[in-house]
Amino acid sequence: MARETVVILKDDIDGSEAVESITFSIRGHSYEIDLNEKNVAAFERSFAKWIAVARRTSRARTTTRGRNAGAGDARAIRVWAAENGVKISERGRIPRDIIEQYRARR
């Protein structure tokens, strides 16, 4: 029997369908937020003046092996969880134990 799992990102601000997950860091803490096109634009506008004068650094280490999954990993983890009966929210942070279960299955 064939099975198809569809993961739909929900905008963390207004609950509409999100188009992008944005990862950002401040004061040593990394965050990820799912946003629709309008809220992505607003997010980028709000940071524009700070980014214009900031120095770029290397990519945050927490995105793939740190405290939380990266955007691509989050989608894959949610699909894996759905296929394996693991309960997980459709949006927001993925609990560390679920990330570890996902990584251990490889």
C-alpha positions as a printed NumPy array, in Angstrom:
array([[ 0.   ,  0.   ,  0.   ],
       [ 1.359,  3.432, -0.931],
       [ 1.334,  6.242,  1.573],
       [ 1.944,  9.93 ,  1.028],
       [ 2.682, 12.31 ,  3.87 ],
       [ 2.315, 16.033,  3.316],
       [ 3.905, 18.502,  5.722],
       [ 2.422, 21.984,  5.721],
       [ 4.279, 24.739,  7.541],
       [ 2.104, 27.122,  9.554],
       [ 3.057, 30.763, 10.064],
       [ 4.051, 31.189, 13.718],
       [ 2.583, 34.717, 13.776],
       [-0.879, 34.338, 12.251],
       [-1.376, 30.606, 11.634],
       [-1.633, 30.899,  7.839],
       [ 0.393, 28.653,  5.521],
       [ 4.1  , 29.479,  5.837],
       [ 6.488, 29.553,  2.886],
       [ 9.805, 29.675,  4.689],
       [11.571, 28.79 ,  7.921],
       [13.969, 31.5  ,  9.057],
       [16.807, 30.791, 11.475],
       [18.421, 33.667, 13.352],
       [20.67 , 34.111, 16.377],
       [20.986, 36.767, 19.028],
       [23.138, 36.83 , 22.166],
       [24.299, 33.272, 21.641],
       [20.838, 31.742, 21.201],
       [19.548, 30.434, 17.869],
       [15.897, 30.594, 16.903],
       [13.761, 29.36 , 14.019],
       [10.428, 30.753, 12.908],
       [ 8.062, 29.692, 10.104],
       [ 6.577, 32.637,  8.195],
       [ 4.374, 33.419,  5.202],
       [ 5.606, 35.779,  2.449],
       [ 4.157, 38.911,  4.077],
       [ 5.701, 38.151,  7.461],
       [ 9.06 , 37.19 ,  5.898],
       [ 9.15 , 40.639,  4.285],
       [ 8.22 , 42.333,  7.576],
       [10.866, 40.323,  9.447],
       [13.546, 41.259,  6.911],
       [12.511, 44.937,  6.931],
       [12.705, 45.057, 10.711],
       [16.29 , 43.725, 10.686],
       [17.508, 45.621,  7.592],
       [19.118, 48.571,  9.383],
       [20.999, 46.272, 11.762],
       [22.16 , 43.905,  9.025],
       [23.403, 46.854,  6.938],
       [26.024, 47.736,  9.568],
       [26.745, 44.285, 11.029],
       [29.687, 41.987, 10.292],
       [28.965, 38.543,  8.864],
       [30.192, 35.561, 10.834],
       [30.361, 31.884, 10.064],
       [27.126, 29.932, 10.081],
       [25.715, 29.074, 13.495],
       [26.8  , 25.625, 14.655],
       [23.436, 24.735, 16.169],
       [21.581, 24.362, 12.882],
       [22.528, 20.752, 12.154],
       [24.218, 19.193, 15.159],
       [23.328, 21.506, 18.005],
       [20.301, 22.056, 20.156],
       [17.686, 21.999, 17.421],
       [17.139, 20.794, 13.877],
       [17.817, 23.02 , 10.895],
       [14.965, 23.994,  8.552],
       [15.551, 21.089,  6.174],
       [15.949, 18.652,  9.059],
       [12.745, 19.896, 10.698],
       [10.675, 19.044,  7.636],
       [12.306, 15.631,  7.31 ],
       [11.849, 14.918, 11.023],
       [ 8.154, 15.813, 10.873],
       [ 7.648, 13.509,  7.87 ],
       [ 9.556, 10.705,  9.612],
       [ 7.523, 11.236, 12.803],
       [ 4.203, 11.072, 10.922],
       [ 5.255,  7.885,  9.135],
       [ 6.349,  6.243, 12.392],
       [ 3.488,  7.262, 14.684],
       [ 5.599,  9.694, 16.725],
       [ 3.437, 12.559, 18.007],
       [ 4.873, 15.974, 17.169],
       [ 3.389, 19.441, 16.711],
       [ 3.008, 20.802, 13.196],
       [ 5.023, 23.891, 14.043],
       [ 7.488, 25.214, 16.563],
       [10.548, 23.596, 18.061],
       [11.021, 19.884, 17.787],
       [11.829, 18.286, 21.165],
       [15.414, 17.097, 21.514],
       [14.407, 13.49 , 22.221],
       [12.519, 13.3  , 18.909],
       [15.508, 14.777, 17.039],
       [17.727, 12.154, 18.668],
       [15.282,  9.348, 17.73 ],
       [15.279, 10.592, 14.14 ],
       [19.082, 10.741, 13.974],
       [19.474,  7.32 , 15.63 ],
       [17.345,  5.612, 12.963],
       [20.028,  6.248, 10.302]])
